[in-house]
Short mmCIF file of C-alpha atoms and ligand atoms in Angstrom, two decimals:
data_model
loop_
_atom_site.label_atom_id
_atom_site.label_comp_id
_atom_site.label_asym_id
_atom_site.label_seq_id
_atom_site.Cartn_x
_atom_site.Cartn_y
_atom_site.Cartn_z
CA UNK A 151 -68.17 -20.68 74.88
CA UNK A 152 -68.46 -21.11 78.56
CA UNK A 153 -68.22 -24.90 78.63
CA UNK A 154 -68.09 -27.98 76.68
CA UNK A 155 -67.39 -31.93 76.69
CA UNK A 156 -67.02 -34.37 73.96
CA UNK A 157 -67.11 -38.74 75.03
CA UNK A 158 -66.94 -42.08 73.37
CA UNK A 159 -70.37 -43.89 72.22
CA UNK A 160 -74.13 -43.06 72.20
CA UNK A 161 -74.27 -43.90 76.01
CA UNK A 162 -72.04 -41.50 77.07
CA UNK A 163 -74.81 -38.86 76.71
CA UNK A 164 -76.36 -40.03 79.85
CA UNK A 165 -73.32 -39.32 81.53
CA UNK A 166 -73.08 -35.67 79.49
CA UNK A 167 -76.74 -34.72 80.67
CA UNK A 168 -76.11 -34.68 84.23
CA UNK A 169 -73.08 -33.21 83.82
CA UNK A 170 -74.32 -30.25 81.97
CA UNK A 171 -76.51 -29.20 84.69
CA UNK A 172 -73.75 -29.08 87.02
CA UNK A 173 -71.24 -26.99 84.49
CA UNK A 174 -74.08 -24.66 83.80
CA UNK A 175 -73.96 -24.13 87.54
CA UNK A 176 -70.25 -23.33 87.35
CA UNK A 177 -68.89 -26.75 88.28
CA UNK A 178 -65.56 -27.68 87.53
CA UNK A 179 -64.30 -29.86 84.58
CA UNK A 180 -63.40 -32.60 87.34
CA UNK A 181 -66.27 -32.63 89.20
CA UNK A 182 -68.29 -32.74 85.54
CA UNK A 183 -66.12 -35.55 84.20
CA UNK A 184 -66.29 -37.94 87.35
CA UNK A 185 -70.12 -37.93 87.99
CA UNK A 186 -70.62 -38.35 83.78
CA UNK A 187 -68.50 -41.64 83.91
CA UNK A 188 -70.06 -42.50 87.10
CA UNK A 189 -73.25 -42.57 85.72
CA UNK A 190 -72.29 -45.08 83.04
CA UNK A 191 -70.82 -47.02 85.57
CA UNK A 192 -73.55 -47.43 87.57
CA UNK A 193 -76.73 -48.50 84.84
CA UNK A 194 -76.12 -52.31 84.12
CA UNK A 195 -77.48 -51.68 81.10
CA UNK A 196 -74.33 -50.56 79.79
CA UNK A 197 -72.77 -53.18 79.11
CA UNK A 198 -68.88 -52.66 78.62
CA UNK A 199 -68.23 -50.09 81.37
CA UNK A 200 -68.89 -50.98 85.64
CA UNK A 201 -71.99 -52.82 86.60
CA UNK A 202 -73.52 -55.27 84.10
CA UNK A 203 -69.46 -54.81 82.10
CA UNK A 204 -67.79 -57.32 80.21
CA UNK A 205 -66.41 -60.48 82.05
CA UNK A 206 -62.93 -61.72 81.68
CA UNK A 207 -61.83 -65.52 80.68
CA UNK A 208 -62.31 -66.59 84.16
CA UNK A 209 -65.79 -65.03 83.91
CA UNK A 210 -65.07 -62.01 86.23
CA UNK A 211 -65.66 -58.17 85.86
CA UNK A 212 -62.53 -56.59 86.27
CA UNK A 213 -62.32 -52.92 85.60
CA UNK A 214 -59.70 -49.81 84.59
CA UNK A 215 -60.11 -46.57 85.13
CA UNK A 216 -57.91 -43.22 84.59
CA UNK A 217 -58.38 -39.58 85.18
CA UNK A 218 -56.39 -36.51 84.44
CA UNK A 219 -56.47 -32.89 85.70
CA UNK A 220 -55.25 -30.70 82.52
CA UNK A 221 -54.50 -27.73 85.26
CA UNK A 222 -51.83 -29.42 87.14
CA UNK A 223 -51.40 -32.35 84.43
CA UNK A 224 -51.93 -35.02 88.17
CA UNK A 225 -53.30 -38.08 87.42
CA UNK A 226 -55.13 -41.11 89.31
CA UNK A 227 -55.70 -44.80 88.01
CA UNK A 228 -56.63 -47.99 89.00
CA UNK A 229 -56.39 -51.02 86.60
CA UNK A 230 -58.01 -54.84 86.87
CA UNK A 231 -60.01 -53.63 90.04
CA UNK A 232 -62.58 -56.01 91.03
CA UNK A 233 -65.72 -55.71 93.19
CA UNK A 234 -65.90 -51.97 93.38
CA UNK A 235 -69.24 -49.81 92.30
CA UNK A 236 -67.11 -46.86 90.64
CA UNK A 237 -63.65 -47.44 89.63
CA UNK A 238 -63.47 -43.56 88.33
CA UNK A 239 -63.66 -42.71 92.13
CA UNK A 240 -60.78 -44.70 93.08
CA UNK A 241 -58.81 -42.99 90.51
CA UNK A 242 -59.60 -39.77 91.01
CA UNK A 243 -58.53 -40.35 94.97
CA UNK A 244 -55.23 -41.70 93.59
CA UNK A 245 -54.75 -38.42 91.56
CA UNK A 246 -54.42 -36.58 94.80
CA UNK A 247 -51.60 -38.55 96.10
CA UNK A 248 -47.95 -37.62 95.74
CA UNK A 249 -46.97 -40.93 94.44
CA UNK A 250 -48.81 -44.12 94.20
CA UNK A 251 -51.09 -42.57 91.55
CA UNK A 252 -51.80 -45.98 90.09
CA UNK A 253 -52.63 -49.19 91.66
CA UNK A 254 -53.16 -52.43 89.90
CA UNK A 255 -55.19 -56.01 90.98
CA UNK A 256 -55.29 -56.51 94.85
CA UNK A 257 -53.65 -53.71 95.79
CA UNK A 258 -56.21 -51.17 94.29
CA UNK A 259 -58.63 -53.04 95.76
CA UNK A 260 -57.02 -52.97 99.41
CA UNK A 261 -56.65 -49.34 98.98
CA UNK A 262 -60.26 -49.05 97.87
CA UNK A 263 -61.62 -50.52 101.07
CA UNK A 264 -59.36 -48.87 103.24
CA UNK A 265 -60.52 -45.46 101.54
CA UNK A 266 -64.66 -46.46 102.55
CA UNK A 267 -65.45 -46.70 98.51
CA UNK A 268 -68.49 -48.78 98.21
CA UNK A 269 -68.16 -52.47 97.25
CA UNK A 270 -70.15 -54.14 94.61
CA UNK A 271 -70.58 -57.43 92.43
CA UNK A 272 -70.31 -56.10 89.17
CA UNK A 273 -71.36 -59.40 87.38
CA UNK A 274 -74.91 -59.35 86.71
CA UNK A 275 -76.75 -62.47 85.24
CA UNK A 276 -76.63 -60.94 81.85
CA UNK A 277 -72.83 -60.32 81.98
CA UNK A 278 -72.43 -63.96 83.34
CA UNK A 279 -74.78 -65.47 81.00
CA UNK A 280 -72.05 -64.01 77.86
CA UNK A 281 -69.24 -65.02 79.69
CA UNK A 282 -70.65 -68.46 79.66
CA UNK A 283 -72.09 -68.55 75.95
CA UNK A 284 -68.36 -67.37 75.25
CA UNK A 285 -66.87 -69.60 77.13
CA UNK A 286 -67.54 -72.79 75.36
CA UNK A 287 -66.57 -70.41 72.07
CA UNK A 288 -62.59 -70.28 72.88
CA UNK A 289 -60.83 -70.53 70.06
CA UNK A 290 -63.44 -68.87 67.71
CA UNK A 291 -63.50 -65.39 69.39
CA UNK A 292 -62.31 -62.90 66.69
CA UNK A 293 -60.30 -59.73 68.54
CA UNK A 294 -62.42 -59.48 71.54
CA UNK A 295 -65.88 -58.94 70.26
CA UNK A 296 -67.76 -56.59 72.15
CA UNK A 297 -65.80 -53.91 73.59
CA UNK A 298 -66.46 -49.66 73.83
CA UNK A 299 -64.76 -47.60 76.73
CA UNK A 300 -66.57 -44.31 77.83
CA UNK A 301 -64.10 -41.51 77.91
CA UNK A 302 -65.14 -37.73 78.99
CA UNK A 303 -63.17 -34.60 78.00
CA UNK A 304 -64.45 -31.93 79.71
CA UNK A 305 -63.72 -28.10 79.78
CA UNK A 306 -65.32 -25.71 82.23
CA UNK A 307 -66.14 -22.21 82.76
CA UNK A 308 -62.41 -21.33 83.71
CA UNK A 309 -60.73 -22.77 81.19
CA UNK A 310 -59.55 -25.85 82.94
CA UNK A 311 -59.41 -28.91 80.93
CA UNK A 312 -59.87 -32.80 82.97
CA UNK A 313 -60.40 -36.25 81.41
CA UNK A 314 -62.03 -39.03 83.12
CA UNK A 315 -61.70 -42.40 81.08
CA UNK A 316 -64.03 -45.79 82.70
CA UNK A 317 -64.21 -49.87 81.23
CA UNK A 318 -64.54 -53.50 81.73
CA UNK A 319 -61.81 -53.58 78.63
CA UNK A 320 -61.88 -56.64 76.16
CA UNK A 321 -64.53 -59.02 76.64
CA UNK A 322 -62.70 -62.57 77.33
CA UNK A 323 -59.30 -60.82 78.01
CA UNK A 324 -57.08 -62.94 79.96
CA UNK A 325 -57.14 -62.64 83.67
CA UNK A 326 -54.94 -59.20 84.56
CA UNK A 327 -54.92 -57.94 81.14
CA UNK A 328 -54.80 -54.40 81.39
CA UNK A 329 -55.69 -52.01 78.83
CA UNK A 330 -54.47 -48.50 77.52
CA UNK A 331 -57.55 -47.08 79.62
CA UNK A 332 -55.88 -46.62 82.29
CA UNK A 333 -52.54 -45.20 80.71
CA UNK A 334 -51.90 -41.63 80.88
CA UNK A 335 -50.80 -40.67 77.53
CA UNK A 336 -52.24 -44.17 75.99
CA UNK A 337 -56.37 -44.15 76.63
CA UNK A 338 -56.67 -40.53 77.73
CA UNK A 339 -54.62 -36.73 78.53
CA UNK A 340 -55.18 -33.36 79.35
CA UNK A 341 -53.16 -30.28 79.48
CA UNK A 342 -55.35 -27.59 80.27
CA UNK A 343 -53.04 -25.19 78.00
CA UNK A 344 -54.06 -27.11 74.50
CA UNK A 345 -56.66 -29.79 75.58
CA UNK A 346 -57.90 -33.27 75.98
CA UNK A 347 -58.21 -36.31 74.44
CA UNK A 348 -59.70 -39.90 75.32
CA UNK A 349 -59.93 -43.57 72.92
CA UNK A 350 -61.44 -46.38 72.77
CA UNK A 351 -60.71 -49.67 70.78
CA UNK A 352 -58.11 -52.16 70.87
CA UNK A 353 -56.08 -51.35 73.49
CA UNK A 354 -53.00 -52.83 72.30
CA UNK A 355 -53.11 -50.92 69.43
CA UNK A 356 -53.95 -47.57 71.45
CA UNK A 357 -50.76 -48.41 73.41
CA UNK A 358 -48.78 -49.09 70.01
CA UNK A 359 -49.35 -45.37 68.99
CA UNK A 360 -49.47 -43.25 72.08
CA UNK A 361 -52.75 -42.12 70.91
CA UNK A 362 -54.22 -39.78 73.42
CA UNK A 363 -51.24 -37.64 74.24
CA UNK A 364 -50.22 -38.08 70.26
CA UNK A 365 -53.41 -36.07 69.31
CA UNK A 366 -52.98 -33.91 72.38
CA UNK A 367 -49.65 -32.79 71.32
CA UNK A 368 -50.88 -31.31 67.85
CA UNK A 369 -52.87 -29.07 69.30
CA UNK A 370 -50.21 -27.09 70.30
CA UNK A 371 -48.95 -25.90 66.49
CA UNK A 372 -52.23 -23.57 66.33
CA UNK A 373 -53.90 -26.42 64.18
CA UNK A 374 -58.00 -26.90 64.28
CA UNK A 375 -59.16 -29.89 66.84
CA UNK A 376 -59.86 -31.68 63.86
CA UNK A 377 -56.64 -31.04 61.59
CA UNK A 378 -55.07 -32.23 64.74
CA UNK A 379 -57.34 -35.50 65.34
CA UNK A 380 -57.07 -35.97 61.38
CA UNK A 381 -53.07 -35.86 61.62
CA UNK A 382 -52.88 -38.49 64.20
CA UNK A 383 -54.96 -40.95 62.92
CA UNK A 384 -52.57 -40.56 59.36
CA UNK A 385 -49.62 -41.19 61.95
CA UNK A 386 -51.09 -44.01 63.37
CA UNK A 387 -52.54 -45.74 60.19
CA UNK A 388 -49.09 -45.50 58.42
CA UNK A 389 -47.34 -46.32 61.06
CA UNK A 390 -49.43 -49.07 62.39
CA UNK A 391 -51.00 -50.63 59.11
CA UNK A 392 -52.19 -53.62 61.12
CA UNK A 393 -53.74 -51.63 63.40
CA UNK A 394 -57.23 -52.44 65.03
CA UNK A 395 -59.72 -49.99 65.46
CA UNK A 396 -58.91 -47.51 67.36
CA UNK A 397 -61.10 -44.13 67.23
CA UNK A 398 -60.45 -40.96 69.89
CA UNK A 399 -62.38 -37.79 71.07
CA UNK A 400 -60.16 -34.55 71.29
CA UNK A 401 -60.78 -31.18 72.82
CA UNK A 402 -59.22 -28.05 72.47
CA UNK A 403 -58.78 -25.33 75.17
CA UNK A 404 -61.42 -23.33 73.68
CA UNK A 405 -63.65 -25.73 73.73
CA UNK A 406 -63.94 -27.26 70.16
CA UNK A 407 -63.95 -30.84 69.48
CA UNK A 408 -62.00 -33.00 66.98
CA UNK A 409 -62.58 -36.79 66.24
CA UNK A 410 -60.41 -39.42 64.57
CA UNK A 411 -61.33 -43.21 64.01
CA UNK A 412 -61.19 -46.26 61.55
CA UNK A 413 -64.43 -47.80 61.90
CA UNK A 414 -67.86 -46.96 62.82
CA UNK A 415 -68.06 -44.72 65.72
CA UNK A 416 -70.91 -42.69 67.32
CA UNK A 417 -69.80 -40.35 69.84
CA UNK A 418 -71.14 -36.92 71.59
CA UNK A 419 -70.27 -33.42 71.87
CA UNK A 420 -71.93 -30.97 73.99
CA UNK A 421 -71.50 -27.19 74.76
CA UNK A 422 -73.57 -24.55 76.30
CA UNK A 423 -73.61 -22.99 73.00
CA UNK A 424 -75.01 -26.12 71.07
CA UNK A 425 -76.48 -28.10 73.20
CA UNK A 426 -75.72 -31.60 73.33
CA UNK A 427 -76.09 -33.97 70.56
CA UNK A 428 -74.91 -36.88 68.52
CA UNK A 429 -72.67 -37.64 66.19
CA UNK A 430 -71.60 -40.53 64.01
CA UNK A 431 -67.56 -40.67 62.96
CA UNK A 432 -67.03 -43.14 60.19
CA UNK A 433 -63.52 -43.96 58.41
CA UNK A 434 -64.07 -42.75 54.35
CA UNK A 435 -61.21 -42.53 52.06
CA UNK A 436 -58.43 -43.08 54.74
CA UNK A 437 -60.27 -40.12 56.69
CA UNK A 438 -62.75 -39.57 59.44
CA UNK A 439 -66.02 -38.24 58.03
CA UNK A 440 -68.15 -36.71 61.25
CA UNK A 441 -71.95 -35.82 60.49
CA UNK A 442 -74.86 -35.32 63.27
CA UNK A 443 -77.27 -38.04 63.66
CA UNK A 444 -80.35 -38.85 65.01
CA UNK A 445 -81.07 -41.54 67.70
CA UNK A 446 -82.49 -43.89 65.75
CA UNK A 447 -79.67 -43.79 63.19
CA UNK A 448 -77.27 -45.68 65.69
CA UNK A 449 -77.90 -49.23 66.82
CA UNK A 450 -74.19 -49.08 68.56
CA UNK A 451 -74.30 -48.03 71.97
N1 LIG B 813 -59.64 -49.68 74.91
C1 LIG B 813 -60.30 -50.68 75.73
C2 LIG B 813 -59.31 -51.74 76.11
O1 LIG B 813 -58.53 -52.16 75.27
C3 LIG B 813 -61.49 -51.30 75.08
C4 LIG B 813 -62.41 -50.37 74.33
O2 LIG B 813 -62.29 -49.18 74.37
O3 LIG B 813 -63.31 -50.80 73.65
O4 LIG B 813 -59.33 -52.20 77.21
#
């Protein structure tokens, strides 16, 4: 296999399209990763990640971000970043830097501008128009409804192994909430040497159980991506039995993809070898059940 990339939801193959072309061309797993989220970003139609994302309780689109190079294991994040067109960019900068790799609120922002990254009103009518239906709901909103983080694992031609992880987080979160998407370790990781993994869900509960570097980390006993993605969910159900959902996308350094979750959960997988296509991940039995779907099977995004 010469390349391949697994990400969270049905709208993450947008994202995996372009980037295909470039790997194809021998691009590298960063350079893959970042334009794939950026694309999400950037369509308003999309409506939990950048442009057109979720607003918070004071009706305002703030954003996290994180990406991680699996070569040198460097990472860059920004988290409740407001009024920028691609968050991902910011943290990818931030990776490059010796320390300061992750800025927060104002001061991401500050060091956005000062950088020339491209200021934007995220907050489109539609995104302002659920924030106020919402609004007059307080009280009645049940764990955030409406949520779904786009994460890309990506491995390239020469083995190297980056993760770039992009999202407006919980719809109605409180003002400077911050999520596990921008958490190394928490929403995303990547170690060239086994893999890389990326979640989505409550991020709370992500946080709780270490999730990304947890499933990571059992790729290194010579277990399949998927004995390794089934192992950590166990680990986190038992350990966590009030636990959310919470569902993850794991790569191993050859390229093979593993998938845990506990509720519904469409995601994609591409390689040059098969092409890319969709799957659906549901939670059977206390297990993840994974079968290839067509598009009109899957009314989440
Ligand atoms: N994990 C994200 C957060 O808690 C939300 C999601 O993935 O749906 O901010």
């Amino acid at each position: 296999m010469k390349w391949a990339m697994v990400s969270t939801w049905k709208m993450s193959r947008d994202g995996q399209l372009k980037a295909a072309e470039l790997l194809e061309k021998g691009a590298s797993a960063d350079e893959a990763a970042i334009i794939a989220a950026e694309v999400i970003e950037s369509n308003p139609a999309y409506t939990s990640v950048g442009y057109g994302g979720l607003p918070d309780n004071r009706g305002r689109v703030t954003l996290d971000a994180g990406f991680m190079n699996g070569d040198t294991l460097k990472f860059g994040a920004v988290g409740c970043v407001e009024g920028f067109k691609s968050p991902i960019r910011i943290a990818r900068k931030l990776a490059e830097n010796e320390f300061n790799n992750f800025l927060v609120g104002r001061g991401a922002e500050e060091y956005a501008l000062k950088n020339g990254f491209e200021q934007w009103n995220n907050l489109t009518e539609e995104s302002y128009a659920r924030y106020l239906k919402e609004k007059d709901n307080t009280g009645k909103l049940k764990s955030y409804d409406g949520h779904d983080t786009v994460c890309y694992v990506v491995r390239d031609v020469n083995g190297t192994v980056c993760t770039a992880v992009t999202t407006s987080g919980l719809f109605m979160k409180e003002h400077g909430r911050i999520g596990d998407s921008p958490l190394a370790g928490c929403g995303y990781y990547a170690d060239s040497q086994f893999g890389g993994a990326g979640c989505t869900g409550v991020g709370e509960d992500i946080i709780r159980g270490t999730v990304a570097y947890k499933a990571v980390s059992k790729l290194s006993d010579g277990k399949s991506a998927q004995q390794a993605a089934d192992e950590t969910l166990a680990e986190i159900m038992t350990r966590i039995p009030d636990c959310r959902s919470v569902s993850f996308v794991l790569l191993d350094k050859d390229g093979n993809f593993g998938v845990g979750t506990n509720c519904d959960f469409p995601f994609v997988y591409g390689s040059d070898e098969d092409g890319i296509r969709l799957y659906l991940a549901e939670y059977r039995d206390g297990k993840t059940a994974i079968r290839l779907i067509e598009d009109d099977e899957c009314e989440l995004d």
